[in-house]
Amino acid sequence: MGEIACDYGKSVTCDEGMVVAYSSPQDFLLAAKTGVMQMTLRKLITLMTFSIALAIGGAVYAQYDEAPPPAEPEQTDVSDQELQQFAEAQTEISSIQQDFSARLQGVDDPEEAHELQVEANEKMTDAVEDAGLDVESFNRIAMAVQNDPELQEQLTDMIQ
C-alpha cells in the first residue's frame, strides 16, 4: 500500500488499496486534482529532478563495502585531459542541478516544471559539450571513475 509509480501506463496503489492505471499525462493530472493520487507536486518535482540528474549520467563516487567487486572490470583508458574536461563538466552540472532544483521548488504548475526540466537537461548537455566532451564520452568517463578508485582520487583532487 502507498506505492506510487509516476510513469504513464503504470499502476498506482493508493492508501485505500485502489489500483489506478494512467495512460496519459492528462489522466495523471486529473487523478492528482481529484485526490486519487496521494503525492504532492513537490515530491514529483524532486523525483523528476533526480531522474534528470541520473539521465545525464552524473558520476557516483561512493563504493559499497557489501557489494562484491566485479570479476574483471573493463578498464577504460581515460587521459588526464579527458578527466580534467570531465571534472569541469561535472562541476558545472552540479551547479546547474542545484540552481534548477531550487527553481523547481517554487513551481506549482506541472507544465512549467516540465519546461524547467527540459531547460536544465539542455544546459547540462551544453556544459558537457562546452568542456570539450560529448555526452557519450562523459558517461563513459563517469563509469570509469565509478569503477576505478585511482581515477576517483584524481577527480576529487581536480575538483577541489
PDB file of C-alpha atoms in Angstrom:
ATOM      1  CA  MET A   1       0.000   0.000   0.000  1.00  0.00           C
ATOM      2  CA  GLY A   2       1.139   3.539  -0.623  1.00  0.00           C
ATOM      3  CA  GLU A   3       3.297   2.534  -3.600  1.00  0.00           C
ATOM      4  CA  ILE A   4       3.331   5.213  -6.279  1.00  0.00           C
ATOM      5  CA  ALA A   5       4.685   4.863  -9.808  1.00  0.00           C
ATOM      6  CA  CYS A   6       4.517   8.053 -11.838  1.00  0.00           C
ATOM      7  CA  ASP A   7       5.241   6.606 -15.273  1.00  0.00           C
ATOM      8  CA  TYR A   8       2.293   6.752 -17.608  1.00  0.00           C
ATOM      9  CA  GLY A   9       0.821   3.384 -18.361  1.00  0.00           C
ATOM     10  CA  LYS A  10       1.884   2.057 -14.942  1.00  0.00           C
ATOM     11  CA  SER A  11      -0.216   1.222 -11.912  1.00  0.00           C
ATOM     12  CA  VAL A  12      -0.530   3.218  -8.740  1.00  0.00           C
ATOM     13  CA  THR A  13      -1.647   1.647  -5.467  1.00  0.00           C
ATOM     14  CA  CYS A  14      -3.199   4.263  -3.219  1.00  0.00           C
ATOM     15  CA  ASP A  15      -3.551   4.062   0.555  1.00  0.00           C
ATOM     16  CA  GLU A  16      -7.131   2.906   0.063  1.00  0.00           C
ATOM     17  CA  GLY A  17      -5.848  -0.144  -1.820  1.00  0.00           C
ATOM     18  CA  MET A  18      -7.211   1.123  -5.136  1.00  0.00           C
ATOM     19  CA  VAL A  19      -5.074   0.432  -8.215  1.00  0.00           C
ATOM     20  CA  VAL A  20      -5.212   3.062 -10.930  1.00  0.00           C
ATOM     21  CA  ALA A  21      -3.506   2.976 -14.343  1.00  0.00           C
ATOM     22  CA  TYR A  22      -2.634   6.236 -16.076  1.00  0.00           C
ATOM     23  CA  SER A  23      -2.367   6.130 -19.826  1.00  0.00           C
ATOM     24  CA  SER A  24      -1.622   9.792 -20.453  1.00  0.00           C
ATOM     25  CA  PRO A  25      -0.400  12.932 -18.709  1.00  0.00           C
ATOM     26  CA  GLN A  26      -3.969  14.233 -18.719  1.00  0.00           C
ATOM     27  CA  ASP A  27      -5.189  11.150 -16.818  1.00  0.00           C
ATOM     28  CA  PHE A  28      -2.369  11.603 -14.339  1.00  0.00           C
ATOM     29  CA  LEU A  29      -3.185  15.286 -13.755  1.00  0.00           C
ATOM     30  CA  LEU A  30      -6.904  14.549 -13.471  1.00  0.00           C
ATOM     31  CA  ALA A  31      -6.215  11.917 -10.835  1.00  0.00           C
ATOM     32  CA  ALA A  32      -3.917  14.260  -8.942  1.00  0.00           C
ATOM     33  CA  LYS A  33      -6.544  17.014  -8.964  1.00  0.00           C
ATOM     34  CA  THR A  34      -9.353  14.723  -7.834  1.00  0.00           C
ATOM     35  CA  GLY A  35      -7.405  13.360  -4.900  1.00  0.00           C
ATOM     36  CA  VAL A  36      -6.971   9.797  -6.178  1.00  0.00           C
ATOM     37  CA  MET A  37      -3.230  10.183  -6.035  1.00  0.00           C
ATOM     38  CA  GLN A  38      -1.628  10.954  -2.682  1.00  0.00           C
ATOM     39  CA  MET A  39       1.565  12.597  -3.972  1.00  0.00           C
ATOM     40  CA  THR A  40       2.415  16.269  -3.685  1.00  0.00           C
ATOM     41  CA  LEU A  41       3.767  18.197  -6.628  1.00  0.00           C
ATOM     42  CA  ARG A  42       6.958  18.876  -4.680  1.00  0.00           C
ATOM     43  CA  LYS A  43       7.656  15.173  -4.298  1.00  0.00           C
ATOM     44  CA  LEU A  44       7.019  14.713  -8.021  1.00  0.00           C
ATOM     45  CA  ILE A  45       9.326  17.599  -8.890  1.00  0.00           C
ATOM     46  CA  THR A  46      12.034  16.234  -6.601  1.00  0.00           C
ATOM     47  CA  LEU A  47      11.691  12.797  -8.177  1.00  0.00           C
ATOM     48  CA  MET A  48      11.885  14.296 -11.671  1.00  0.00           C
ATOM     49  CA  THR A  49      14.913  16.395 -10.713  1.00  0.00           C
ATOM     50  CA  PHE A  50      16.800  13.335  -9.552  1.00  0.00           C
ATOM     51  CA  SER A  51      15.711  11.490 -12.692  1.00  0.00           C
ATOM     52  CA  ILE A  52      17.235  14.231 -14.813  1.00  0.00           C
ATOM     53  CA  ALA A  53      20.449  14.030 -12.866  1.00  0.00           C
ATOM     54  CA  LEU A  54      20.647  10.299 -13.430  1.00  0.00           C
ATOM     55  CA  ALA A  55      19.723  10.613 -17.089  1.00  0.00           C
ATOM     56  CA  ILE A  56      22.630  12.945 -17.707  1.00  0.00           C
ATOM     57  CA  GLY A  57      24.933  10.388 -16.194  1.00  0.00           C
ATOM     58  CA  GLY A  58      26.206  12.064 -13.062  1.00  0.00           C
ATOM     59  CA  ALA A  59      29.031  10.025 -11.643  1.00  0.00           C
ATOM     60  CA  VAL A  60      28.514   8.040  -8.486  1.00  0.00           C
ATOM     61  CA  TYR A  61      31.667   8.175  -6.440  1.00  0.00           C
ATOM     62  CA  ALA A  62      30.769   6.046  -3.423  1.00  0.00           C
ATOM     63  CA  GLN A  63      31.895   2.444  -3.184  1.00  0.00           C
ATOM     64  CA  TYR A  64      29.838  -0.037  -1.181  1.00  0.00           C
ATOM     65  CA  ASP A  65      31.628  -2.483   1.090  1.00  0.00           C
ATOM     66  CA  GLU A  66      28.777  -5.008   0.805  1.00  0.00           C
ATOM     67  CA  ALA A  67      28.956  -5.293  -2.976  1.00  0.00           C
ATOM     68  CA  PRO A  68      31.483  -7.812  -4.246  1.00  0.00           C
ATOM     69  CA  PRO A  69      33.923  -6.368  -6.769  1.00  0.00           C
ATOM     70  CA  PRO A  70      33.221  -7.235 -10.397  1.00  0.00           C
ATOM     71  CA  ALA A  71      35.139 -10.261 -11.665  1.00  0.00           C
ATOM     72  CA  GLU A  72      37.070  -8.355 -14.329  1.00  0.00           C
ATOM     73  CA  PRO A  73      36.045  -4.705 -14.580  1.00  0.00           C
ATOM     74  CA  GLU A  74      36.559  -3.388 -18.061  1.00  0.00           C
ATOM     75  CA  GLN A  75      39.451  -0.959 -17.938  1.00  0.00           C
ATOM     76  CA  THR A  76      38.706   2.210 -19.806  1.00  0.00           C
ATOM     77  CA  ASP A  77      41.646   4.425 -20.534  1.00  0.00           C
ATOM     78  CA  VAL A  78      40.920   7.993 -19.511  1.00  0.00           C
ATOM     79  CA  SER A  79      43.557  10.579 -20.317  1.00  0.00           C
ATOM     80  CA  ASP A  80      44.417  13.374 -17.901  1.00  0.00           C
ATOM     81  CA  GLN A  81      42.890  15.835 -20.366  1.00  0.00           C
ATOM     82  CA  GLU A  82      39.624  13.872 -20.546  1.00  0.00           C
ATOM     83  CA  LEU A  83      39.472  13.625 -16.760  1.00  0.00           C
ATOM     84  CA  GLN A  84      40.045  17.392 -16.490  1.00  0.00           C
ATOM     85  CA  GLN A  85      37.261  18.007 -19.031  1.00  0.00           C
ATOM     86  CA  PHE A  86      35.009  15.647 -17.078  1.00  0.00           C
ATOM     87  CA  ALA A  87      35.811  17.498 -13.829  1.00  0.00           C
ATOM     88  CA  GLU A  88      34.899  20.834 -15.433  1.00  0.00           C
ATOM     89  CA  ALA A  89      31.644  19.432 -16.814  1.00  0.00           C
ATOM     90  CA  GLN A  90      30.750  17.702 -13.529  1.00  0.00           C
ATOM     91  CA  THR A  91      31.341  20.896 -11.544  1.00  0.00           C
ATOM     92  CA  GLU A  92      29.112  22.896 -13.899  1.00  0.00           C
ATOM     93  CA  ILE A  93      26.439  20.168 -13.903  1.00  0.00           C
ATOM     94  CA  SER A  94      26.341  20.178 -10.097  1.00  0.00           C
ATOM     95  CA  SER A  95      25.827  23.930 -10.142  1.00  0.00           C
ATOM     96  CA  ILE A  96      23.045  23.629 -12.734  1.00  0.00           C
ATOM     97  CA  GLN A  97      21.345  20.873 -10.727  1.00  0.00           C
ATOM     98  CA  GLN A  98      21.387  22.993  -7.570  1.00  0.00           C
ATOM     99  CA  ASP A  99      20.030  26.029  -9.414  1.00  0.00           C
ATOM    100  CA  PHE A 100      17.201  24.174 -11.111  1.00  0.00           C
ATOM    101  CA  SER A 101      16.339  22.176  -8.010  1.00  0.00           C
ATOM    102  CA  ALA A 102      15.819  25.454  -6.140  1.00  0.00           C
ATOM    103  CA  ARG A 103      13.806  26.902  -9.023  1.00  0.00           C
ATOM    104  CA  LEU A 104      11.602  23.798  -9.234  1.00  0.00           C
ATOM    105  CA  GLN A 105      10.732  24.003  -5.532  1.00  0.00           C
ATOM    106  CA  GLY A 106       8.717  27.171  -6.136  1.00  0.00           C
ATOM    107  CA  VAL A 107       6.787  25.851  -9.138  1.00  0.00           C
ATOM    108  CA  ASP A 108       3.217  24.611  -8.762  1.00  0.00           C
ATOM    109  CA  ASP A 109       2.357  24.191 -12.452  1.00  0.00           C
ATOM    110  CA  PRO A 110       3.376  20.745 -13.840  1.00  0.00           C
ATOM    111  CA  GLU A 111       3.825  22.163 -17.339  1.00  0.00           C
ATOM    112  CA  GLU A 112       6.164  24.869 -16.081  1.00  0.00           C
ATOM    113  CA  ALA A 113       8.064  22.237 -14.071  1.00  0.00           C
ATOM    114  CA  HIS A 114       8.483  20.141 -17.219  1.00  0.00           C
ATOM    115  CA  GLU A 115       9.758  23.174 -19.141  1.00  0.00           C
ATOM    116  CA  LEU A 116      12.323  23.844 -16.405  1.00  0.00           C
ATOM    117  CA  GLN A 117      13.440  20.211 -16.535  1.00  0.00           C
ATOM    118  CA  VAL A 118      13.907  20.381 -20.296  1.00  0.00           C
ATOM    119  CA  GLU A 119      15.887  23.605 -19.887  1.00  0.00           C
ATOM    120  CA  ALA A 120      18.058  22.012 -17.171  1.00  0.00           C
ATOM    121  CA  ASN A 121      18.709  18.997 -19.391  1.00  0.00           C
ATOM    122  CA  GLU A 122      19.788  21.260 -22.255  1.00  0.00           C
ATOM    123  CA  LYS A 123      22.084  23.303 -20.003  1.00  0.00           C
ATOM    124  CA  MET A 124      23.708  20.167 -18.584  1.00  0.00           C
ATOM    125  CA  THR A 125      24.271  18.810 -22.095  1.00  0.00           C
ATOM    126  CA  ASP A 126      25.755  22.178 -23.104  1.00  0.00           C
ATOM    127  CA  ALA A 127      28.050  22.067 -20.050  1.00  0.00           C
ATOM    128  CA  VAL A 128      29.371  18.679 -21.144  1.00  0.00           C
ATOM    129  CA  GLU A 129      29.942  19.900 -24.700  1.00  0.00           C
ATOM    130  CA  ASP A 130      31.478  23.216 -23.536  1.00  0.00           C
ATOM    131  CA  ALA A 131      34.011  21.193 -21.543  1.00  0.00           C
ATOM    132  CA  GLY A 132      35.067  19.504 -24.794  1.00  0.00           C
ATOM    133  CA  LEU A 133      33.240  16.178 -24.388  1.00  0.00           C
ATOM    134  CA  ASP A 134      30.178  14.620 -25.912  1.00  0.00           C
ATOM    135  CA  VAL A 135      27.525  13.029 -23.696  1.00  0.00           C
ATOM    136  CA  GLU A 136      28.650   9.507 -24.628  1.00  0.00           C
ATOM    137  CA  SER A 137      32.250  10.257 -23.600  1.00  0.00           C
ATOM    138  CA  PHE A 138      31.050  11.908 -20.396  1.00  0.00           C
ATOM    139  CA  ASN A 139      29.041   8.799 -19.495  1.00  0.00           C
ATOM    140  CA  ARG A 140      31.982   6.514 -20.370  1.00  0.00           C
ATOM    141  CA  ILE A 141      34.292   8.510 -18.108  1.00  0.00           C
ATOM    142  CA  ALA A 142      31.669   8.545 -15.333  1.00  0.00           C
ATOM    143  CA  MET A 143      31.547   4.737 -15.444  1.00  0.00           C
ATOM    144  CA  ALA A 144      35.346   4.517 -15.437  1.00  0.00           C
ATOM    145  CA  VAL A 145      35.539   6.841 -12.419  1.00  0.00           C
ATOM    146  CA  GLN A 146      32.900   4.817 -10.624  1.00  0.00           C
ATOM    147  CA  ASN A 147      34.865   1.589 -11.139  1.00  0.00           C
ATOM    148  CA  ASP A 148      38.409   2.878 -10.556  1.00  0.00           C
ATOM    149  CA  PRO A 149      39.411   4.183  -7.107  1.00  0.00           C
ATOM    150  CA  GLU A 150      42.561   5.804  -8.525  1.00  0.00           C
ATOM    151  CA  LEU A 151      40.507   7.798 -11.038  1.00  0.00           C
ATOM    152  CA  GLN A 152      38.123   8.765  -8.234  1.00  0.00           C
ATOM    153  CA  GLU A 153      41.036  10.146  -6.238  1.00  0.00           C
ATOM    154  CA  GLN A 154      42.425  12.035  -9.252  1.00  0.00           C
ATOM    155  CA  LEU A 155      38.990  13.503  -9.969  1.00  0.00           C
ATOM    156  CA  THR A 156      38.493  14.538  -6.352  1.00  0.00           C
ATOM    157  CA  ASP A 157      41.867  16.310  -6.410  1.00  0.00           C
ATOM    158  CA  MET A 158      40.942  18.119  -9.645  1.00  0.00           C
ATOM    159  CA  ILE A 159      37.564  19.268  -8.355  1.00  0.00           C
ATOM    160  CA  GLN A 160      38.923  20.582  -5.039  1.00  0.00           C
TER     161      GLN A 160
END
